[in-house]
Amino acid sequence: MAKKVEIPVLETDRLLLKPPELKYADALEKHFNNWTLVKDLNGNIPWPYPKGGVKEHFKTDAFPRMREGKGATWLIFLKNNPEEPIGRIDLFFEVSDIRESNRGFWLAEPFWSQGIMTEAIRAVNDFAFDVARMRSLRLDNYQDNIGSHRIKEKTGAKLIRTEIQKWRGEDRVMEIWELTAEDWKAFRES
């Protein structure tokens, strides 16, 4: 069931999370076109990444999903540079056969290990549970993606199982996590 909710700008101590606009596509693509980053994401992402791919993805996926009330997308900006996106977070209101996780994210490599994504995820979790009224989030990451694993730990998610998934012709271990609204509330208050 689609949830018709306004997708606001989210603000944290250091960050602005803004809905995507075409004017940011080229700057975002500059950061995204990086195998070190893409290798830990969905195996359906083309590689090498095509020029203009972010703009096309906005038009064919992110914008329609938001317009239809099926999810939200935010671009991540440092407050001291509010015109240069450094990452992205997607929130899907429902899982599907194609995409089994409610949330996906990536951050440009120069900004790793600074707590930026953990800070952004906290704001998105608040939106998911307090505004969109989601009851739980199903999350995943490849087991060897330690950064994504740590973000889930640092934002209250619980590892519920692992499974083998095919990724670009190889077997990889996928970790499946869950975060309920009740667990998020307790985590925030702790």
mmCIF file with all atom_site columns, C-alpha atoms in Angstrom:
data_model
loop_
_atom_site.group_PDB
_atom_site.id
_atom_site.type_symbol
_atom_site.label_atom_id
_atom_site.label_alt_id
_atom_site.label_comp_id
_atom_site.label_asym_id
_atom_site.label_entity_id
_atom_site.label_seq_id
_atom_site.pdbx_PDB_ins_code
_atom_site.Cartn_x
_atom_site.Cartn_y
_atom_site.Cartn_z
_atom_site.occupancy
_atom_site.B_iso_or_equiv
_atom_site.pdbx_formal_charge
_atom_site.auth_seq_id
_atom_site.auth_comp_id
_atom_site.auth_asym_id
_atom_site.auth_atom_id
_atom_site.pdbx_PDB_model_num
ATOM 1   C CA . MET A 1 1   ? 0.000  0.000   0.000   1.00 0.00 ? 1   MET A CA 1
ATOM 2   C CA . ALA A 1 2   ? 1.425  3.373   -1.006  1.00 0.00 ? 2   ALA A CA 1
ATOM 3   C CA . LYS A 1 3   ? 1.807  6.017   1.658   1.00 0.00 ? 3   LYS A CA 1
ATOM 4   C CA . LYS A 1 4   ? 1.181  9.568   0.470   1.00 0.00 ? 4   LYS A CA 1
ATOM 5   C CA . VAL A 1 5   ? 3.566  11.570  2.612   1.00 0.00 ? 5   VAL A CA 1
ATOM 6   C CA . GLU A 1 6   ? 5.372  14.819  1.959   1.00 0.00 ? 6   GLU A CA 1
ATOM 7   C CA . ILE A 1 7   ? 9.105  14.199  1.533   1.00 0.00 ? 7   ILE A CA 1
ATOM 8   C CA . PRO A 1 8   ? 10.724 16.946  3.601   1.00 0.00 ? 8   PRO A CA 1
ATOM 9   C CA . VAL A 1 9   ? 14.262 18.240  3.821   1.00 0.00 ? 9   VAL A CA 1
ATOM 10  C CA . LEU A 1 10  ? 15.783 16.543  6.870   1.00 0.00 ? 10  LEU A CA 1
ATOM 11  C CA . GLU A 1 11  ? 18.368 18.385  8.938   1.00 0.00 ? 11  GLU A CA 1
ATOM 12  C CA . THR A 1 12  ? 20.931 17.049  11.404  1.00 0.00 ? 12  THR A CA 1
ATOM 13  C CA . ASP A 1 13  ? 23.846 18.699  13.183  1.00 0.00 ? 13  ASP A CA 1
ATOM 14  C CA . ARG A 1 14  ? 26.111 18.497  10.124  1.00 0.00 ? 14  ARG A CA 1
ATOM 15  C CA . LEU A 1 15  ? 23.832 17.489  7.258   1.00 0.00 ? 15  LEU A CA 1
ATOM 16  C CA . LEU A 1 16  ? 20.970 18.404  4.990   1.00 0.00 ? 16  LEU A CA 1
ATOM 17  C CA . LEU A 1 17  ? 19.076 15.549  3.375   1.00 0.00 ? 17  LEU A CA 1
ATOM 18  C CA . LYS A 1 18  ? 17.163 16.901  0.387   1.00 0.00 ? 18  LYS A CA 1
ATOM 19  C CA . PRO A 1 19  ? 14.876 15.194  -2.139  1.00 0.00 ? 19  PRO A CA 1
ATOM 20  C CA . PRO A 1 20  ? 16.672 14.737  -5.476  1.00 0.00 ? 20  PRO A CA 1
ATOM 21  C CA . GLU A 1 21  ? 16.649 17.327  -8.231  1.00 0.00 ? 21  GLU A CA 1
ATOM 22  C CA . LEU A 1 22  ? 18.025 16.898  -11.738 1.00 0.00 ? 22  LEU A CA 1
ATOM 23  C CA . LYS A 1 23  ? 20.454 19.778  -11.194 1.00 0.00 ? 23  LYS A CA 1
ATOM 24  C CA . TYR A 1 24  ? 22.399 17.574  -8.720  1.00 0.00 ? 24  TYR A CA 1
ATOM 25  C CA . ALA A 1 25  ? 22.666 14.478  -10.954 1.00 0.00 ? 25  ALA A CA 1
ATOM 26  C CA . ASP A 1 26  ? 26.081 15.207  -12.491 1.00 0.00 ? 26  ASP A CA 1
ATOM 27  C CA . ALA A 1 27  ? 27.695 16.034  -9.141  1.00 0.00 ? 27  ALA A CA 1
ATOM 28  C CA . LEU A 1 28  ? 26.227 12.891  -7.590  1.00 0.00 ? 28  LEU A CA 1
ATOM 29  C CA . GLU A 1 29  ? 27.360 10.754  -10.516 1.00 0.00 ? 29  GLU A CA 1
ATOM 30  C CA . LYS A 1 30  ? 30.937 12.018  -10.101 1.00 0.00 ? 30  LYS A CA 1
ATOM 31  C CA . HIS A 1 31  ? 31.000 10.377  -6.643  1.00 0.00 ? 31  HIS A CA 1
ATOM 32  C CA . PHE A 1 32  ? 28.963 7.296   -7.582  1.00 0.00 ? 32  PHE A CA 1
ATOM 33  C CA . ASN A 1 33  ? 31.137 6.259   -10.512 1.00 0.00 ? 33  ASN A CA 1
ATOM 34  C CA . ASN A 1 34  ? 33.537 4.402   -8.187  1.00 0.00 ? 34  ASN A CA 1
ATOM 35  C CA . TRP A 1 35  ? 33.959 0.611   -8.187  1.00 0.00 ? 35  TRP A CA 1
ATOM 36  C CA . THR A 1 36  ? 35.041 0.582   -4.516  1.00 0.00 ? 36  THR A CA 1
ATOM 37  C CA . LEU A 1 37  ? 31.569 1.924   -3.683  1.00 0.00 ? 37  LEU A CA 1
ATOM 38  C CA . VAL A 1 38  ? 29.465 0.121   -6.317  1.00 0.00 ? 38  VAL A CA 1
ATOM 39  C CA . LYS A 1 39  ? 30.923 -3.343  -5.580  1.00 0.00 ? 39  LYS A CA 1
ATOM 40  C CA . ASP A 1 40  ? 29.027 -3.421  -2.279  1.00 0.00 ? 40  ASP A CA 1
ATOM 41  C CA . LEU A 1 41  ? 25.689 -2.383  -3.778  1.00 0.00 ? 41  LEU A CA 1
ATOM 42  C CA . ASN A 1 42  ? 23.011 -4.156  -5.774  1.00 0.00 ? 42  ASN A CA 1
ATOM 43  C CA . GLY A 1 43  ? 24.512 -6.355  -8.479  1.00 0.00 ? 43  GLY A CA 1
ATOM 44  C CA . ASN A 1 44  ? 22.013 -4.921  -10.986 1.00 0.00 ? 44  ASN A CA 1
ATOM 45  C CA . ILE A 1 45  ? 23.841 -1.583  -11.090 1.00 0.00 ? 45  ILE A CA 1
ATOM 46  C CA . PRO A 1 46  ? 25.632 -1.450  -14.452 1.00 0.00 ? 46  PRO A CA 1
ATOM 47  C CA . TRP A 1 47  ? 29.419 -1.320  -14.447 1.00 0.00 ? 47  TRP A CA 1
ATOM 48  C CA . PRO A 1 48  ? 31.123 0.599   -15.829 1.00 0.00 ? 48  PRO A CA 1
ATOM 49  C CA . TYR A 1 49  ? 28.480 3.094   -14.811 1.00 0.00 ? 49  TYR A CA 1
ATOM 50  C CA . PRO A 1 50  ? 27.063 4.899   -17.863 1.00 0.00 ? 50  PRO A CA 1
ATOM 51  C CA . LYS A 1 51  ? 27.447 8.643   -18.320 1.00 0.00 ? 51  LYS A CA 1
ATOM 52  C CA . GLY A 1 52  ? 24.110 10.264  -17.487 1.00 0.00 ? 52  GLY A CA 1
ATOM 53  C CA . GLY A 1 53  ? 23.041 7.201   -15.503 1.00 0.00 ? 53  GLY A CA 1
ATOM 54  C CA . VAL A 1 54  ? 22.076 9.108   -12.354 1.00 0.00 ? 54  VAL A CA 1
ATOM 55  C CA . LYS A 1 55  ? 19.875 11.543  -14.281 1.00 0.00 ? 55  LYS A CA 1
ATOM 56  C CA . GLU A 1 56  ? 18.182 8.636   -16.059 1.00 0.00 ? 56  GLU A CA 1
ATOM 57  C CA . HIS A 1 57  ? 17.729 6.788   -12.754 1.00 0.00 ? 57  HIS A CA 1
ATOM 58  C CA . PHE A 1 58  ? 16.100 9.860   -11.194 1.00 0.00 ? 58  PHE A CA 1
ATOM 59  C CA . LYS A 1 59  ? 13.648 10.091  -14.096 1.00 0.00 ? 59  LYS A CA 1
ATOM 60  C CA . THR A 1 60  ? 12.758 6.399   -14.361 1.00 0.00 ? 60  THR A CA 1
ATOM 61  C CA . ASP A 1 61  ? 12.952 5.261   -10.717 1.00 0.00 ? 61  ASP A CA 1
ATOM 62  C CA . ALA A 1 62  ? 13.347 7.802   -7.910  1.00 0.00 ? 62  ALA A CA 1
ATOM 63  C CA . PHE A 1 63  ? 10.928 10.471  -9.158  1.00 0.00 ? 63  PHE A CA 1
ATOM 64  C CA . PRO A 1 64  ? 8.115  8.027   -10.102 1.00 0.00 ? 64  PRO A CA 1
ATOM 65  C CA . ARG A 1 65  ? 8.508  6.118   -6.803  1.00 0.00 ? 65  ARG A CA 1
ATOM 66  C CA . MET A 1 66  ? 8.159  9.327   -4.796  1.00 0.00 ? 66  MET A CA 1
ATOM 67  C CA . ARG A 1 67  ? 5.295  10.633  -6.966  1.00 0.00 ? 67  ARG A CA 1
ATOM 68  C CA . GLU A 1 68  ? 3.409  7.329   -6.543  1.00 0.00 ? 68  GLU A CA 1
ATOM 69  C CA . GLY A 1 69  ? 3.928  7.323   -2.763  1.00 0.00 ? 69  GLY A CA 1
ATOM 70  C CA . LYS A 1 70  ? 6.038  4.149   -2.814  1.00 0.00 ? 70  LYS A CA 1
ATOM 71  C CA . GLY A 1 71  ? 9.079  5.614   -1.117  1.00 0.00 ? 71  GLY A CA 1
ATOM 72  C CA . ALA A 1 72  ? 11.411 8.517   -0.550  1.00 0.00 ? 72  ALA A CA 1
ATOM 73  C CA . THR A 1 73  ? 14.877 9.462   -1.725  1.00 0.00 ? 73  THR A CA 1
ATOM 74  C CA . TRP A 1 74  ? 17.246 11.960  -0.180  1.00 0.00 ? 74  TRP A CA 1
ATOM 75  C CA . LEU A 1 75  ? 20.561 13.299  -1.361  1.00 0.00 ? 75  LEU A CA 1
ATOM 76  C CA . ILE A 1 76  ? 23.071 13.937  1.416   1.00 0.00 ? 76  ILE A CA 1
ATOM 77  C CA . PHE A 1 77  ? 24.784 17.334  1.694   1.00 0.00 ? 77  PHE A CA 1
ATOM 78  C CA . LEU A 1 78  ? 27.163 18.741  4.264   1.00 0.00 ? 78  LEU A CA 1
ATOM 79  C CA . LYS A 1 79  ? 25.667 21.945  5.660   1.00 0.00 ? 79  LYS A CA 1
ATOM 80  C CA . ASN A 1 80  ? 28.843 23.805  4.799   1.00 0.00 ? 80  ASN A CA 1
ATOM 81  C CA . ASN A 1 81  ? 28.456 22.751  1.129   1.00 0.00 ? 81  ASN A CA 1
ATOM 82  C CA . PRO A 1 82  ? 24.690 22.532  0.428   1.00 0.00 ? 82  PRO A CA 1
ATOM 83  C CA . GLU A 1 83  ? 25.066 22.310  -3.365  1.00 0.00 ? 83  GLU A CA 1
ATOM 84  C CA . GLU A 1 84  ? 27.390 19.271  -3.592  1.00 0.00 ? 84  GLU A CA 1
ATOM 85  C CA . PRO A 1 85  ? 25.633 15.946  -2.888  1.00 0.00 ? 85  PRO A CA 1
ATOM 86  C CA . ILE A 1 86  ? 27.930 13.363  -1.297  1.00 0.00 ? 86  ILE A CA 1
ATOM 87  C CA . GLY A 1 87  ? 25.568 10.408  -1.046  1.00 0.00 ? 87  GLY A CA 1
ATOM 88  C CA . ARG A 1 88  ? 22.058 9.101   -1.179  1.00 0.00 ? 88  ARG A CA 1
ATOM 89  C CA . ILE A 1 89  ? 19.495 7.266   0.942   1.00 0.00 ? 89  ILE A CA 1
ATOM 90  C CA . ASP A 1 90  ? 16.417 5.504   -0.422  1.00 0.00 ? 90  ASP A CA 1
ATOM 91  C CA . LEU A 1 91  ? 13.494 4.463   1.742   1.00 0.00 ? 91  LEU A CA 1
ATOM 92  C CA . PHE A 1 92  ? 11.014 2.008   0.234   1.00 0.00 ? 92  PHE A CA 1
ATOM 93  C CA . PHE A 1 93  ? 7.682  1.822   2.005   1.00 0.00 ? 93  PHE A CA 1
ATOM 94  C CA . GLU A 1 94  ? 7.230  -1.831  1.016   1.00 0.00 ? 94  GLU A CA 1
ATOM 95  C CA . VAL A 1 95  ? 9.556  -4.676  0.085   1.00 0.00 ? 95  VAL A CA 1
ATOM 96  C CA . SER A 1 96  ? 9.040  -6.609  -3.145  1.00 0.00 ? 96  SER A CA 1
ATOM 97  C CA . ASP A 1 97  ? 10.276 -9.685  -4.986  1.00 0.00 ? 97  ASP A CA 1
ATOM 98  C CA . ILE A 1 98  ? 12.810 -7.489  -6.790  1.00 0.00 ? 98  ILE A CA 1
ATOM 99  C CA . ARG A 1 99  ? 13.976 -5.483  -3.780  1.00 0.00 ? 99  ARG A CA 1
ATOM 100 C CA . GLU A 1 100 ? 13.775 -7.125  -0.393  1.00 0.00 ? 100 GLU A CA 1
ATOM 101 C CA . SER A 1 101 ? 15.164 -4.263  1.684   1.00 0.00 ? 101 SER A CA 1
ATOM 102 C CA . ASN A 1 102 ? 13.330 -1.126  2.817   1.00 0.00 ? 102 ASN A CA 1
ATOM 103 C CA . ARG A 1 103 ? 16.370 1.117   2.845   1.00 0.00 ? 103 ARG A CA 1
ATOM 104 C CA . GLY A 1 104 ? 19.475 1.533   0.754   1.00 0.00 ? 104 GLY A CA 1
ATOM 105 C CA . PHE A 1 105 ? 22.290 4.029   0.969   1.00 0.00 ? 105 PHE A CA 1
ATOM 106 C CA . TRP A 1 106 ? 25.703 4.996   -0.250  1.00 0.00 ? 106 TRP A CA 1
ATOM 107 C CA . LEU A 1 107 ? 28.232 7.673   0.633   1.00 0.00 ? 107 LEU A CA 1
ATOM 108 C CA . ALA A 1 108 ? 31.101 9.024   -1.456  1.00 0.00 ? 108 ALA A CA 1
ATOM 109 C CA . GLU A 1 109 ? 34.366 7.370   -0.465  1.00 0.00 ? 109 GLU A CA 1
ATOM 110 C CA . PRO A 1 110 ? 36.167 10.561  0.738   1.00 0.00 ? 110 PRO A CA 1
ATOM 111 C CA . PHE A 1 111 ? 33.487 10.886  3.452   1.00 0.00 ? 111 PHE A CA 1
ATOM 112 C CA . TRP A 1 112 ? 33.656 7.350   4.877   1.00 0.00 ? 112 TRP A CA 1
ATOM 113 C CA . SER A 1 113 ? 34.482 6.735   8.558   1.00 0.00 ? 113 SER A CA 1
ATOM 114 C CA . GLN A 1 114 ? 33.324 10.164  9.734   1.00 0.00 ? 114 GLN A CA 1
ATOM 115 C CA . GLY A 1 115 ? 29.918 9.165   11.169  1.00 0.00 ? 115 GLY A CA 1
ATOM 116 C CA . ILE A 1 116 ? 28.107 10.958  8.338   1.00 0.00 ? 116 ILE A CA 1
ATOM 117 C CA . MET A 1 117 ? 25.953 8.043   7.197   1.00 0.00 ? 117 MET A CA 1
ATOM 118 C CA . THR A 1 118 ? 25.060 7.047   10.760  1.00 0.00 ? 118 THR A CA 1
ATOM 119 C CA . GLU A 1 119 ? 23.882 10.621  11.378  1.00 0.00 ? 119 GLU A CA 1
ATOM 120 C CA . ALA A 1 120 ? 21.857 10.621  8.147   1.00 0.00 ? 120 ALA A CA 1
ATOM 121 C CA . ILE A 1 121 ? 20.310 7.200   8.848   1.00 0.00 ? 121 ILE A CA 1
ATOM 122 C CA . ARG A 1 122 ? 19.089 8.372   12.256  1.00 0.00 ? 122 ARG A CA 1
ATOM 123 C CA . ALA A 1 123 ? 17.135 11.181  10.572  1.00 0.00 ? 123 ALA A CA 1
ATOM 124 C CA . VAL A 1 124 ? 15.687 8.808   7.969   1.00 0.00 ? 124 VAL A CA 1
ATOM 125 C CA . ASN A 1 125 ? 14.706 6.287   10.659  1.00 0.00 ? 125 ASN A CA 1
ATOM 126 C CA . ASP A 1 126 ? 12.862 9.056   12.512  1.00 0.00 ? 126 ASP A CA 1
ATOM 127 C CA . PHE A 1 127 ? 11.020 9.890   9.293   1.00 0.00 ? 127 PHE A CA 1
ATOM 128 C CA . ALA A 1 128 ? 10.238 6.221   8.575   1.00 0.00 ? 128 ALA A CA 1
ATOM 129 C CA . PHE A 1 129 ? 8.723  5.560   11.981  1.00 0.00 ? 129 PHE A CA 1
ATOM 130 C CA . ASP A 1 130 ? 7.379  8.955   13.091  1.00 0.00 ? 130 ASP A CA 1
ATOM 131 C CA . VAL A 1 131 ? 6.093  10.384  9.784   1.00 0.00 ? 131 VAL A CA 1
ATOM 132 C CA . ALA A 1 132 ? 5.592  7.474   7.380   1.00 0.00 ? 132 ALA A CA 1
ATOM 133 C CA . ARG A 1 133 ? 4.390  5.310   10.303  1.00 0.00 ? 133 ARG A CA 1
ATOM 134 C CA . MET A 1 134 ? 6.254  2.226   9.151   1.00 0.00 ? 134 MET A CA 1
ATOM 135 C CA . ARG A 1 135 ? 6.156  -0.657  11.638  1.00 0.00 ? 135 ARG A CA 1
ATOM 136 C CA . SER A 1 136 ? 9.531  -2.123  10.711  1.00 0.00 ? 136 SER A CA 1
ATOM 137 C CA . LEU A 1 137 ? 12.411 -1.900  8.303   1.00 0.00 ? 137 LEU A CA 1
ATOM 138 C CA . ARG A 1 138 ? 14.082 -4.856  6.651   1.00 0.00 ? 138 ARG A CA 1
ATOM 139 C CA . LEU A 1 139 ? 17.691 -4.051  5.864   1.00 0.00 ? 139 LEU A CA 1
ATOM 140 C CA . ASP A 1 140 ? 20.533 -5.908  4.215   1.00 0.00 ? 140 ASP A CA 1
ATOM 141 C CA . ASN A 1 141 ? 24.198 -5.727  3.335   1.00 0.00 ? 141 ASN A CA 1
ATOM 142 C CA . TYR A 1 142 ? 26.896 -8.038  2.107   1.00 0.00 ? 142 TYR A CA 1
ATOM 143 C CA . GLN A 1 143 ? 28.735 -9.551  5.044   1.00 0.00 ? 143 GLN A CA 1
ATOM 144 C CA . ASP A 1 144 ? 32.087 -8.184  3.893   1.00 0.00 ? 144 ASP A CA 1
ATOM 145 C CA . ASN A 1 145 ? 30.675 -4.627  3.804   1.00 0.00 ? 145 ASN A CA 1
ATOM 146 C CA . ILE A 1 146 ? 31.817 -3.827  7.333   1.00 0.00 ? 146 ILE A CA 1
ATOM 147 C CA . GLY A 1 147 ? 30.862 -0.131  7.113   1.00 0.00 ? 147 GLY A CA 1
ATOM 148 C CA . SER A 1 148 ? 27.229 -0.906  6.316   1.00 0.00 ? 148 SER A CA 1
ATOM 149 C CA . HIS A 1 149 ? 27.183 -3.597  9.013   1.00 0.00 ? 149 HIS A CA 1
ATOM 150 C CA . ARG A 1 150 ? 28.463 -1.105  11.615  1.00 0.00 ? 150 ARG A CA 1
ATOM 151 C CA . ILE A 1 151 ? 25.891 1.537   10.637  1.00 0.00 ? 151 ILE A CA 1
ATOM 152 C CA . LYS A 1 152 ? 23.096 -0.946  11.259  1.00 0.00 ? 152 LYS A CA 1
ATOM 153 C CA . GLU A 1 153 ? 24.586 -1.844  14.650  1.00 0.00 ? 153 GLU A CA 1
ATOM 154 C CA . LYS A 1 154 ? 24.971 1.838   15.557  1.00 0.00 ? 154 LYS A CA 1
ATOM 155 C CA . THR A 1 155 ? 21.340 2.572   14.664  1.00 0.00 ? 155 THR A CA 1
ATOM 156 C CA . GLY A 1 156 ? 19.653 -0.220  16.612  1.00 0.00 ? 156 GLY A CA 1
ATOM 157 C CA . ALA A 1 157 ? 19.000 -2.855  13.932  1.00 0.00 ? 157 ALA A CA 1
ATOM 158 C CA . LYS A 1 158 ? 19.171 -6.551  14.827  1.00 0.00 ? 158 LYS A CA 1
ATOM 159 C CA . LEU A 1 159 ? 20.834 -9.155  12.630  1.00 0.00 ? 159 LEU A CA 1
ATOM 160 C CA . ILE A 1 160 ? 18.240 -11.873 12.044  1.00 0.00 ? 160 ILE A CA 1
ATOM 161 C CA . ARG A 1 161 ? 19.955 -14.202 9.531   1.00 0.00 ? 161 ARG A CA 1
ATOM 162 C CA . THR A 1 162 ? 22.425 -14.615 6.700   1.00 0.00 ? 162 THR A CA 1
ATOM 163 C CA . GLU A 1 163 ? 21.892 -16.149 3.285   1.00 0.00 ? 163 GLU A CA 1
ATOM 164 C CA . ILE A 1 164 ? 23.901 -16.810 0.143   1.00 0.00 ? 164 ILE A CA 1
ATOM 165 C CA . GLN A 1 165 ? 23.011 -14.597 -2.819  1.00 0.00 ? 165 GLN A CA 1
ATOM 166 C CA . LYS A 1 166 ? 24.320 -14.476 -6.358  1.00 0.00 ? 166 LYS A CA 1
ATOM 167 C CA . TRP A 1 167 ? 26.088 -11.229 -7.148  1.00 0.00 ? 167 TRP A CA 1
ATOM 168 C CA . ARG A 1 168 ? 27.583 -10.672 -10.609 1.00 0.00 ? 168 ARG A CA 1
ATOM 169 C CA . GLY A 1 169 ? 27.992 -14.455 -10.953 1.00 0.00 ? 169 GLY A CA 1
ATOM 170 C CA . GLU A 1 170 ? 29.578 -15.002 -7.526  1.00 0.00 ? 170 GLU A CA 1
ATOM 171 C CA . ASP A 1 171 ? 28.160 -16.289 -4.243  1.00 0.00 ? 171 ASP A CA 1
ATOM 172 C CA . ARG A 1 172 ? 28.205 -13.666 -1.486  1.00 0.00 ? 172 ARG A CA 1
ATOM 173 C CA . VAL A 1 173 ? 26.893 -13.816 2.065   1.00 0.00 ? 173 VAL A CA 1
ATOM 174 C CA . MET A 1 174 ? 24.053 -11.349 2.643   1.00 0.00 ? 174 MET A CA 1
ATOM 175 C CA . GLU A 1 175 ? 23.171 -10.227 6.166   1.00 0.00 ? 175 GLU A CA 1
ATOM 176 C CA . ILE A 1 176 ? 19.468 -9.606  6.787   1.00 0.00 ? 176 ILE A CA 1
ATOM 177 C CA . TRP A 1 177 ? 18.576 -7.149  9.553   1.00 0.00 ? 177 TRP A CA 1
ATOM 178 C CA . GLU A 1 178 ? 15.379 -5.844  11.098  1.00 0.00 ? 178 GLU A CA 1
ATOM 179 C CA . LEU A 1 179 ? 14.553 -2.649  12.910  1.00 0.00 ? 179 LEU A CA 1
ATOM 180 C CA . THR A 1 180 ? 11.069 -2.307  14.401  1.00 0.00 ? 180 THR A CA 1
ATOM 181 C CA . ALA A 1 181 ? 9.413  0.946   15.391  1.00 0.00 ? 181 ALA A CA 1
ATOM 182 C CA . GLU A 1 182 ? 9.452  -0.221  19.022  1.00 0.00 ? 182 GLU A CA 1
ATOM 183 C CA . ASP A 1 183 ? 13.167 -1.090  18.886  1.00 0.00 ? 183 ASP A CA 1
ATOM 184 C CA . TRP A 1 184 ? 13.960 2.268   17.258  1.00 0.00 ? 184 TRP A CA 1
ATOM 185 C CA . LYS A 1 185 ? 12.057 4.149   19.965  1.00 0.00 ? 185 LYS A CA 1
ATOM 186 C CA . ALA A 1 186 ? 13.870 2.225   22.708  1.00 0.00 ? 186 ALA A CA 1
ATOM 187 C CA . PHE A 1 187 ? 17.218 2.758   20.956  1.00 0.00 ? 187 PHE A CA 1
ATOM 188 C CA . ARG A 1 188 ? 16.641 6.529   20.659  1.00 0.00 ? 188 ARG A CA 1
ATOM 189 C CA . GLU A 1 189 ? 15.717 6.773   24.332  1.00 0.00 ? 189 GLU A CA 1
ATOM 190 C CA . SER A 1 190 ? 18.727 4.764   25.545  1.00 0.00 ? 190 SER A CA 1
#
